[in-house]
Short mmCIF file of C-alpha atoms in Angstrom, two decimals:
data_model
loop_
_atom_site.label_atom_id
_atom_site.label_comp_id
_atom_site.label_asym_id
_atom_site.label_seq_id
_atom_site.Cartn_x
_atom_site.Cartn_y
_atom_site.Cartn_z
CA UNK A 1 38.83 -16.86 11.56
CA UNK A 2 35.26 -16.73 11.57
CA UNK A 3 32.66 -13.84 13.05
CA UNK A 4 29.38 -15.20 14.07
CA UNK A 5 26.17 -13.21 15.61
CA UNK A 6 22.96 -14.56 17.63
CA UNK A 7 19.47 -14.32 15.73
CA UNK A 8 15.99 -15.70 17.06
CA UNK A 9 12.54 -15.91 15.13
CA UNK A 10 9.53 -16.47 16.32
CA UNK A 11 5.98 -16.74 15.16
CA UNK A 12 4.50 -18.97 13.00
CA UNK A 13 7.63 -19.52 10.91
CA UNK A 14 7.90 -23.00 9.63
CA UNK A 15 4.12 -22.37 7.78
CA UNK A 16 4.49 -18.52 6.70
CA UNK A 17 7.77 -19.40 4.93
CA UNK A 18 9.90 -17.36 7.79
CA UNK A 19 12.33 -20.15 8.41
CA UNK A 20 13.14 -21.07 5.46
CA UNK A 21 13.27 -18.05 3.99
CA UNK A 22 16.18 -17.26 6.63
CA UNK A 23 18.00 -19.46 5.88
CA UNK A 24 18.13 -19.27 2.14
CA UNK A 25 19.30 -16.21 2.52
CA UNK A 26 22.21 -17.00 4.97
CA UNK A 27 23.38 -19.77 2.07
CA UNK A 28 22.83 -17.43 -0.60
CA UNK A 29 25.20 -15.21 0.80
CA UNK A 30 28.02 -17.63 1.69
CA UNK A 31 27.52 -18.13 5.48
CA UNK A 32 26.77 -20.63 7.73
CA UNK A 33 24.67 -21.59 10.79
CA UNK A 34 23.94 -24.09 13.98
CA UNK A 35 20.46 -24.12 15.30
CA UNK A 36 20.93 -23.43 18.56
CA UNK A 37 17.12 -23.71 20.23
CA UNK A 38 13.96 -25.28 18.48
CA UNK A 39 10.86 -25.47 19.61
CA UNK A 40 7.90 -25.72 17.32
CA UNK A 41 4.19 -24.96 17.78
CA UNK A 42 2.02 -27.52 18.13
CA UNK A 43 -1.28 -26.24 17.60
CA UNK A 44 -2.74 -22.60 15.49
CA UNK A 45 -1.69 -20.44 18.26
CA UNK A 46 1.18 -21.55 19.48
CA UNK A 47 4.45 -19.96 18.05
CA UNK A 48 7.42 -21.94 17.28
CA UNK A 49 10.59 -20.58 18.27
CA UNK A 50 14.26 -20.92 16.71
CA UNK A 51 17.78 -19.38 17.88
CA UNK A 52 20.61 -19.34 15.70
CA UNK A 53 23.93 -18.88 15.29
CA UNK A 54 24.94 -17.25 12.32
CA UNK A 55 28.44 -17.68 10.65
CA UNK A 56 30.49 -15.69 7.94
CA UNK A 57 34.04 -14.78 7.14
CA UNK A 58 34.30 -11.12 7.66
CA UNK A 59 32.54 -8.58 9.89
CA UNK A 60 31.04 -7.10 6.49
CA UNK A 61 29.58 -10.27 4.97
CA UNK A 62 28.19 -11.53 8.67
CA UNK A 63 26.38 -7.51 8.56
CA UNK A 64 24.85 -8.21 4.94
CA UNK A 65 23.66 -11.50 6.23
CA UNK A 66 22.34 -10.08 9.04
CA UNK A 67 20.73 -7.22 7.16
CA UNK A 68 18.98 -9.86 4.96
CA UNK A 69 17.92 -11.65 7.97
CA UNK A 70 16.48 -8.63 9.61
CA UNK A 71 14.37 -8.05 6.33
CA UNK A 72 13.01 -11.41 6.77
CA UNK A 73 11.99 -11.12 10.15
CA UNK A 74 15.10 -12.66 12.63
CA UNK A 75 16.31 -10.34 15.51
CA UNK A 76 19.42 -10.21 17.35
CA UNK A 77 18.87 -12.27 20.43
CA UNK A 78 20.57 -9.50 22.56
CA UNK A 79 19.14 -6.56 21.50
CA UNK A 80 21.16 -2.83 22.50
CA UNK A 81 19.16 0.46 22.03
CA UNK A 82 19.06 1.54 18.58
CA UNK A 83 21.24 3.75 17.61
CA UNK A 84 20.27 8.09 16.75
CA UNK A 85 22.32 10.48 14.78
CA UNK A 86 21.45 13.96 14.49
CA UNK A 87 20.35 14.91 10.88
CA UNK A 88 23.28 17.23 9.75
CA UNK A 89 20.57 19.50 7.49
CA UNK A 90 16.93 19.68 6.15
CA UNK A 91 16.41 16.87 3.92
CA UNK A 92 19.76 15.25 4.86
CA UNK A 93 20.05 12.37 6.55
CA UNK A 94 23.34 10.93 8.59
CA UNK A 95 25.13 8.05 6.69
CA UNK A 96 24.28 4.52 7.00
CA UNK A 97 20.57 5.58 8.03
CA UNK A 98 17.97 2.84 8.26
CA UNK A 99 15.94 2.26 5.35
CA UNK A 100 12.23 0.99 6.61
CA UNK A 101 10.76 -2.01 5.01
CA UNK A 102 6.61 -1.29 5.39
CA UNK A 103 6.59 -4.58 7.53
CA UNK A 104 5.35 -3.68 11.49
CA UNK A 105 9.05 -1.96 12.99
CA UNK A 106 9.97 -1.23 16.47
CA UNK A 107 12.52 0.30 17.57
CA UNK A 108 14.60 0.10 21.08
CA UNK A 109 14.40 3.27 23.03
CA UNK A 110 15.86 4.02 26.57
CA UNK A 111 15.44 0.01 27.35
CA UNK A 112 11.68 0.01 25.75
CA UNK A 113 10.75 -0.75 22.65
CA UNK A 114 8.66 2.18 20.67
CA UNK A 115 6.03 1.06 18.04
CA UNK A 116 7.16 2.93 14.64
CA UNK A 117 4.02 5.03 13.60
CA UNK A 118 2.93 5.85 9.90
CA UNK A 119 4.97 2.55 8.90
CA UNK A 120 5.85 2.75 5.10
CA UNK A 121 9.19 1.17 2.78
CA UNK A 122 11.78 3.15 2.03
CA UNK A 123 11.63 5.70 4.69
CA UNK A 124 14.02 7.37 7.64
CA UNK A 125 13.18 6.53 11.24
CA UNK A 126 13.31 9.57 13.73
CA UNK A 127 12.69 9.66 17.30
CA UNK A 128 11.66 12.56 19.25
CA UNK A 129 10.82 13.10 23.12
CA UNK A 130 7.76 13.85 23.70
CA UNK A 131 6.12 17.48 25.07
CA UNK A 132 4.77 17.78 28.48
CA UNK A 133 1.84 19.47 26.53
CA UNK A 134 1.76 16.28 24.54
CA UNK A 135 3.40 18.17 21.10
CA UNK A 136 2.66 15.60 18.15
CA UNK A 137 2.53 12.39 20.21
CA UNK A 138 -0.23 9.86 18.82
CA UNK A 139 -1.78 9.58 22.40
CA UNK A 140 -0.79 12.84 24.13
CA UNK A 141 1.36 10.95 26.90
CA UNK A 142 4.01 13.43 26.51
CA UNK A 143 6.66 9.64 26.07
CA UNK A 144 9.15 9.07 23.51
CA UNK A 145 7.56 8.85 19.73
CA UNK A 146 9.18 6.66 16.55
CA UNK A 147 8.03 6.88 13.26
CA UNK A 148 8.69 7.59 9.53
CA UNK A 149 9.90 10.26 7.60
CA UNK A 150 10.51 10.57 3.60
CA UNK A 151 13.78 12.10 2.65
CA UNK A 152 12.20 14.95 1.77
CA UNK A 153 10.93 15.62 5.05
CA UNK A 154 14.17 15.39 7.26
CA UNK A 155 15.01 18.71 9.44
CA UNK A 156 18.23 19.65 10.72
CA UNK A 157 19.28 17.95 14.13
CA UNK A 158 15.89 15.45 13.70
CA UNK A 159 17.37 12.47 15.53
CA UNK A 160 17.38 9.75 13.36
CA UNK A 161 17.74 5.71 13.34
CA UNK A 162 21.39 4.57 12.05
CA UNK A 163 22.92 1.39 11.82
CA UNK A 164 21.09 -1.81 12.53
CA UNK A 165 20.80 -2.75 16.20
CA UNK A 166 17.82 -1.85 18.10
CA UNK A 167 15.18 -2.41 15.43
CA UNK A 168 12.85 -5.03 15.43
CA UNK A 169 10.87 -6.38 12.25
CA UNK A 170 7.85 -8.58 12.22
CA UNK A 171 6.68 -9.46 9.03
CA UNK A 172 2.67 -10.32 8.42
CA UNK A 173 2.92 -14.20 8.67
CA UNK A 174 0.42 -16.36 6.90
CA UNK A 175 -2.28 -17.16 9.06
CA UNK A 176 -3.13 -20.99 10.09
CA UNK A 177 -6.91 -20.28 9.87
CA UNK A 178 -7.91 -19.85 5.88
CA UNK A 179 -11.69 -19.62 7.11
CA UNK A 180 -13.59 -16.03 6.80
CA UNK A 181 -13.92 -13.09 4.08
CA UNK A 182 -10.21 -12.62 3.75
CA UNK A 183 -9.29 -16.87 3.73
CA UNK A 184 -8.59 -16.45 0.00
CA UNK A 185 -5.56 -13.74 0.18
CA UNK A 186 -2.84 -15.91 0.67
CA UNK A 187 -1.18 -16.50 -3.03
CA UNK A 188 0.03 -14.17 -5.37
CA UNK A 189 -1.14 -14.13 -8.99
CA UNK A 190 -3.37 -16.23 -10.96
CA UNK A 191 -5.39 -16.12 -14.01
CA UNK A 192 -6.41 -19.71 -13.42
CA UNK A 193 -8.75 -18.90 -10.72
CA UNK A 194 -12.69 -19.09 -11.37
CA UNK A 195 -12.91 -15.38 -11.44
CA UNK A 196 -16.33 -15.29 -10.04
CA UNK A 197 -16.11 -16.89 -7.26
CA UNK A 198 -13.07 -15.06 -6.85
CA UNK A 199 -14.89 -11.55 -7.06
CA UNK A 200 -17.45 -13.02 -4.77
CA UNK A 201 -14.41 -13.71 -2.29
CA UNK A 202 -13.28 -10.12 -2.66
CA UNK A 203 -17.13 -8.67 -2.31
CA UNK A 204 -16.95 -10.52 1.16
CA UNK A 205 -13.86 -8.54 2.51
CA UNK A 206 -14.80 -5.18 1.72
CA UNK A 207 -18.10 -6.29 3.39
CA UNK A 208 -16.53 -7.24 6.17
CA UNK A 209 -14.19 -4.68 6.30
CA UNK A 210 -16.70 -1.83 6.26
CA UNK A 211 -18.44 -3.83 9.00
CA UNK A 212 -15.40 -3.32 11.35
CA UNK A 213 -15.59 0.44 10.46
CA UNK A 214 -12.67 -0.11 8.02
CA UNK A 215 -12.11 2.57 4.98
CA UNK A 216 -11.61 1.40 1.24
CA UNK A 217 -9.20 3.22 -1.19
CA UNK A 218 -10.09 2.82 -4.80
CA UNK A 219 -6.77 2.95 -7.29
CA UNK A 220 -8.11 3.81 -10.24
CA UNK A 221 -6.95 3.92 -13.65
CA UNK A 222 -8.97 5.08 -17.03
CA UNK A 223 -9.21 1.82 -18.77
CA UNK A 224 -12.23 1.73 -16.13
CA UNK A 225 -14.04 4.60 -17.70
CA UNK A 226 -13.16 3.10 -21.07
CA UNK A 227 -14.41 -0.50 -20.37
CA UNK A 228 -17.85 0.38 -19.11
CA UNK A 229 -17.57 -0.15 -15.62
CA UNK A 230 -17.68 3.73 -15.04
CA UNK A 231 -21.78 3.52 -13.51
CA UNK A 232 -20.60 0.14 -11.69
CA UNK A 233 -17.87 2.14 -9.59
CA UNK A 234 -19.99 5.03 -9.04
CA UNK A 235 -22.67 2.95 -7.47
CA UNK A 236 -20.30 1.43 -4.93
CA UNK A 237 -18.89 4.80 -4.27
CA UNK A 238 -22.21 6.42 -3.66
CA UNK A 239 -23.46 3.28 -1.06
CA UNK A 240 -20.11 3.74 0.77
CA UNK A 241 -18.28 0.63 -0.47
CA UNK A 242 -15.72 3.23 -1.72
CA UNK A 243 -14.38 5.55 1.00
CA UNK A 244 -11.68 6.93 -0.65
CA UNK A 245 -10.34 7.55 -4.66
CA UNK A 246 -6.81 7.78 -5.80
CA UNK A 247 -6.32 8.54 -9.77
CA UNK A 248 -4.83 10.12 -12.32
CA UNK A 249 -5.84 13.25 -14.55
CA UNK A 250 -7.15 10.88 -17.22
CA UNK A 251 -9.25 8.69 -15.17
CA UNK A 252 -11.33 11.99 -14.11
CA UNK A 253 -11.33 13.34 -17.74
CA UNK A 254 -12.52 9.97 -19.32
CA UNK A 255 -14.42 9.80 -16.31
CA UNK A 256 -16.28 13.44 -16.59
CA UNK A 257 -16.19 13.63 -20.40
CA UNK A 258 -18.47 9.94 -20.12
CA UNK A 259 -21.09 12.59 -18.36
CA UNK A 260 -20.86 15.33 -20.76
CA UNK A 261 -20.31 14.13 -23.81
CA UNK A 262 -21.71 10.48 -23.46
CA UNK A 263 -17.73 9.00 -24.63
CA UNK A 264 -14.47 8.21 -22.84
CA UNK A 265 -11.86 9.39 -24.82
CA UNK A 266 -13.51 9.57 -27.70
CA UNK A 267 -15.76 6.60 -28.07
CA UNK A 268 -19.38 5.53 -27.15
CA UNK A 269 -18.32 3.40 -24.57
CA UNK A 270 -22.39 1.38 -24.99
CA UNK A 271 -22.22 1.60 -28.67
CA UNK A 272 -18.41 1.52 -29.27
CA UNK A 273 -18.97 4.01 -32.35
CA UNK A 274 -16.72 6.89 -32.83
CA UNK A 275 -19.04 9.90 -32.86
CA UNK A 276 -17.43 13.01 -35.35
CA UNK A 277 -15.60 14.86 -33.56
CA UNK A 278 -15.00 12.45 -31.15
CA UNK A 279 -11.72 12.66 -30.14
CA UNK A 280 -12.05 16.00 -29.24
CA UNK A 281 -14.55 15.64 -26.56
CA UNK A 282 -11.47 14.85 -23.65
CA UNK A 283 -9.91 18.73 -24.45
CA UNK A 284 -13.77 20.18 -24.55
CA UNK A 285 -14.34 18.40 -21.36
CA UNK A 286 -11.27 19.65 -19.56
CA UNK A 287 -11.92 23.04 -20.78
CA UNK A 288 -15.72 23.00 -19.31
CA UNK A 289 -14.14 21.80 -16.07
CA UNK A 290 -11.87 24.55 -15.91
CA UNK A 291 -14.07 26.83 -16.90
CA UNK A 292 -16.54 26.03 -14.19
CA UNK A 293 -13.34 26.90 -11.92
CA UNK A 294 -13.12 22.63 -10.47
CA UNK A 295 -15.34 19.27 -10.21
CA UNK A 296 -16.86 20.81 -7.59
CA UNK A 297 -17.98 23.66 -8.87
CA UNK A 298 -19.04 21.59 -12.11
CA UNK A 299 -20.96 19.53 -9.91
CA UNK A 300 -22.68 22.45 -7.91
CA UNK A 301 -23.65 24.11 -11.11
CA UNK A 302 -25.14 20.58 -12.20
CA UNK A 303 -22.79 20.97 -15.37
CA UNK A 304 -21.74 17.33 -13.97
CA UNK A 305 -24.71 15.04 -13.24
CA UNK A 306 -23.31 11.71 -12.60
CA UNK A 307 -20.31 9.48 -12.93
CA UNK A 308 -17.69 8.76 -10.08
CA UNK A 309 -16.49 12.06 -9.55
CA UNK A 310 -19.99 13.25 -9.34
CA UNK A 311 -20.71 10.53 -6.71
CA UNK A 312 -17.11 11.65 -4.58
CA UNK A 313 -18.71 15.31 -4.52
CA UNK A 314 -22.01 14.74 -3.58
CA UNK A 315 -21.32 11.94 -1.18
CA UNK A 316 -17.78 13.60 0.06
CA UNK A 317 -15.94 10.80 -0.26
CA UNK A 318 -12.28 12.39 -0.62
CA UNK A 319 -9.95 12.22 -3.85
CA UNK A 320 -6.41 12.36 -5.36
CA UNK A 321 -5.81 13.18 -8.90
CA UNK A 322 -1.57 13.12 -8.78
CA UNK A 323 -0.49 14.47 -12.11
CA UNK A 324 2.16 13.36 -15.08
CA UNK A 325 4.40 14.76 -17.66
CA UNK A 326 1.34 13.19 -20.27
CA UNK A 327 -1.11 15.13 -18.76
CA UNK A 328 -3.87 17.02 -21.41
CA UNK A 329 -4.96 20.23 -19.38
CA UNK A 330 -4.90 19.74 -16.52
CA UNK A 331 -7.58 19.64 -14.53
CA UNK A 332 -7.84 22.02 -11.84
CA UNK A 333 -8.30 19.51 -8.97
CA UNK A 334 -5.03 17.69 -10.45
CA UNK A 335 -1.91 17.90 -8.40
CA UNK A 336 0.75 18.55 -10.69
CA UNK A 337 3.59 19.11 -8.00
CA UNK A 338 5.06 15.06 -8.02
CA UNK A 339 5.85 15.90 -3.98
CA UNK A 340 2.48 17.59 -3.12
CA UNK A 341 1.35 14.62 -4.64
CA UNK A 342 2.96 11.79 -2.95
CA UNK A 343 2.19 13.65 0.45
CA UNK A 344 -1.57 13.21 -0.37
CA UNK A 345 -1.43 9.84 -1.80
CA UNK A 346 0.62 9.12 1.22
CA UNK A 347 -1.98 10.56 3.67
CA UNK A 348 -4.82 8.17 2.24
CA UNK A 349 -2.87 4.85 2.04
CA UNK A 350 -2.20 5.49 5.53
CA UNK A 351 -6.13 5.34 6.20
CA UNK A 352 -7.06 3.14 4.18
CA UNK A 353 -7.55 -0.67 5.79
CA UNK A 354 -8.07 -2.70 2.38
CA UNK A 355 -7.31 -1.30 -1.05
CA UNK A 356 -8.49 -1.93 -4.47
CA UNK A 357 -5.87 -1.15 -7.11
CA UNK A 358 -8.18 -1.38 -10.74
CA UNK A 359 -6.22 -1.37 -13.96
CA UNK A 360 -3.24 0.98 -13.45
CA UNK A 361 -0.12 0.39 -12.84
CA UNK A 362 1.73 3.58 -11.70
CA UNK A 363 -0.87 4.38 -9.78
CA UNK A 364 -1.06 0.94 -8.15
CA UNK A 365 3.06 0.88 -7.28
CA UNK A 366 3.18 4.28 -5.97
CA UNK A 367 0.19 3.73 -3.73
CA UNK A 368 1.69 0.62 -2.83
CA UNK A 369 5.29 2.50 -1.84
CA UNK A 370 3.11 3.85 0.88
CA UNK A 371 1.31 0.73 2.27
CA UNK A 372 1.81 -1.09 5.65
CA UNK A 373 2.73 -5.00 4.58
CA UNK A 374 -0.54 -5.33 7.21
CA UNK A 375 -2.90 -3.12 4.83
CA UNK A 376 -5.12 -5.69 2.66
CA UNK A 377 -4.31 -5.36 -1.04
CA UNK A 378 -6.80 -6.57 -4.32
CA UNK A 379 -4.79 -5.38 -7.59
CA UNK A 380 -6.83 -6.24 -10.86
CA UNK A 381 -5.36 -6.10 -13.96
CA UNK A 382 -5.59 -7.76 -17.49
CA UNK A 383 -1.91 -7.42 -17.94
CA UNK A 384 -0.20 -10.21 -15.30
CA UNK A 385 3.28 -7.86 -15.34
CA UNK A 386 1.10 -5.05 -13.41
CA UNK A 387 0.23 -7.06 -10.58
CA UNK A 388 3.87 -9.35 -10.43
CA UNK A 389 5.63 -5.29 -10.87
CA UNK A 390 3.43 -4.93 -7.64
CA UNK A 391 4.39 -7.80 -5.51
CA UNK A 392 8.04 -7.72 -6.62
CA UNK A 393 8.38 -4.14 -5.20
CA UNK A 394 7.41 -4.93 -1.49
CA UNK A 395 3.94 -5.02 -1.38
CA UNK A 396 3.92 -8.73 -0.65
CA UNK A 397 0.54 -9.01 0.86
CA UNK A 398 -1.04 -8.02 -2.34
CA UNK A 399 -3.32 -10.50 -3.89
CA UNK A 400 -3.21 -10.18 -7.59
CA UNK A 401 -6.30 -11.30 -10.45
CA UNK A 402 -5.68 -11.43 -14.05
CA UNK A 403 -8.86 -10.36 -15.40
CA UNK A 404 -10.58 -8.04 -17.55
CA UNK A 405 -11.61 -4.34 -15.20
CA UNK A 406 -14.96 -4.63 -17.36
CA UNK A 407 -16.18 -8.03 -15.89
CA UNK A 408 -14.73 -7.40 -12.55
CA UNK A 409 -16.03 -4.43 -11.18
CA UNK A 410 -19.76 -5.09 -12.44
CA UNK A 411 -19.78 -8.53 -10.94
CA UNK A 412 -17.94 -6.88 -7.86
CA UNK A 413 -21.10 -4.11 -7.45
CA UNK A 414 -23.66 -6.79 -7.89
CA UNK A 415 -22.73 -8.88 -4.98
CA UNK A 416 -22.25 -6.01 -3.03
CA UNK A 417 -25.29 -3.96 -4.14
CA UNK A 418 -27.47 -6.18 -5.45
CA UNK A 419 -27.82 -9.26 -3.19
#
């Protein structure tokens, strides 16, 4: 005896992959299907439609299929309200809870279905009535709210989003129309690319994007600082190109000991000598830094006269420094509580409308943990496994470039600065 269950996609899902992505997945995992309804889309905006009928075994197996498929983008043709369980203590969630993919989520409400706000992977969905004063609604109409919640943020008797029914996934499909500033994100990782007109490519979305009032994150690492593209960076922060900077402790030290001492970690980074006493200068910097009580203050006592830290001061252009276990120091301005710090990284990625991740890899993954699949993503890296580590842990929409950080971000700050 055989259970089967009713799915429908729709979209552009024959050319985005949707389709047969679906049913890969229903093969993979030892079902079946008929295709019930078919209609295809015969020109760029019209959607093609399909309704299956999905077959398994066992109740269990159909659900895992049907998870998969839900992940992908299909929705029960028949959808039910989605079902809420009270959370039975402060950072405790009620079992089988739904686990968010950061893919655009609604959820079925009272008949309706609610947009899920502050959309991220790996997160709880809770649903709260709204106050007649309008309490934390996003538009004050005092209705029903969805949206996300980390683990660590659950509080007793929050009503949160079990199960599987009621929830409604649409993943970013790829667009028909490759034309305009962001034609070129559409394909993964290369190295073969002309880089050039690549970076040119890349120049033209941020352009575009800070034309439509967008804000650009900058994930930096300190192989930046180290490669000479520390003045390069710090012009595009200081003529806006660069809204917003998430980094690590080391990319500020390299970053402020460049101003101070004229090395990054050590070495001339014009000259490549080691001055004596070189590899001193990133414990003398931090030390100056926390002696001057912050960058801030460094910068208001003109101890610090230029560099990209400099330019986030004077400008105000706002900045994470999440700490590590390596960590020399740290610096005062460095979050060193891993929780504080994904609740600010968190904060900015859900700002941020394109994002540049340059040359770091933990830095790059956790800010992509807390990215919308809809969020434009440029990760540069010399090392290929950085930017396939990216894609292969959700962030999908990320368009990766194998190059050198040195090459790229001059290049990048000349077509945006300097044309």
């Amino acid at each position: 005896m055989t259970v089967s269950r009713e799915v429908e996609l729709s979209g552009h899902i024959i050319d985005s992959g949707m389709m047969q992505a679906c049913f890969g997945a229903i093969m993979d995992l030892g079902g079946s299907f008929e295709v019930d309804e078919f209609r295809i889309g015969r020109s760029e905006v019209e959607e093609s439609y399909a309704r299956l009928t999905v077959f398994a075994d066992t109740e269990p197996e159909l659900r895992s299929i049907v998870h998969e498929l839900h992940q992908n983008g299909a929705n029960p043709s028949h959808p039910v309200d989605a079902s809420l369980e009270p959370a039975p203590d402060d950072q405790v969630v009620p079992p089988d809870f739904y686990s968010t993919t950061n893919h655009p989520t609604e959820i079925r409400y009272d008949g309706e279905w609610l947009s899920v706000d502050r959309i991220e992977m790996d997160c709880a969905v809770v649903v709260e009535e709204g106050a007649s004063d309008g309490g934390d609604d996003v538009d004050g109409s005092g209705g029903p709210r969805a949206y996300t919640k980390v683990l660590n943020g659950i509080e007793a008797d929050d009503s949160v989003v079990t199960g599987e029914t009621g929830i409604r996934v649409r993943p970013p499909e790829r667009p028909r129309d490759r034309e305009g500033a962001f034609g070129f994100m559409q394909g993964g990782v290369s190295s073969e690319r002309p880089s050039e007109s690549t970076i040119t490519k890349v120049a033209e979305a941020i352009a575009e994007t800070k034309r439509e009032g967008g804000s650009v994150l900058a994930v930096c690492g300190p192989a930046l600082i180290h490669s000479g593209a520390r003045e390069d960076l710090a012009r595009l922060v200081r003529d806006g190109y660069v809204d917003m900077l998430s980094a690590g402790n080391g990319f500020a030290v390299h970053d402020l000991e460049r101003d101070l001492y004229g090395t990054s970690l050590g070495m001339d980074t014009e000259s490549l000598d080691h001055p004596r006493k070189g590899h001193k200068h990133h414990i003398y910097t931090i030390s100056e830094i926390i002696r001057a009580g912050g960058i801030r203050e460094a910068v208001d006592e003109e101890l610090v006269e230029s560099g990209v830290m400099y330019e986030c001061v004077a400008n105000d252009r706002p900045y994470v420094l999440a700490g590590s276990i390596r960590d020399d120091g740290p610096l005062p301005d460095t979050i060193t509580d891993a929780v504080e710090a994904q609740n600010a990284i968190r904060e900015q990625a859900h700002e941020a409308d394109l994002v540049l991740m340059l040359s770091t890899l933990l830095h790059s993954v956790a800010v992509g943990n807390c990215l919308s699949s809809t969020t434009r993503v440029i990760c540069v890296d010399i090392n290929p496994a950085t930017v396939t580590q990216l894609l292969d842990r959700g962030s999908a929409q990320a368009v990766g470039m194998v190059t050198d950080i040195g090459t790229f971000v001059p290049i990048l700050a000349e077509q945006l600065l300097d044309e």
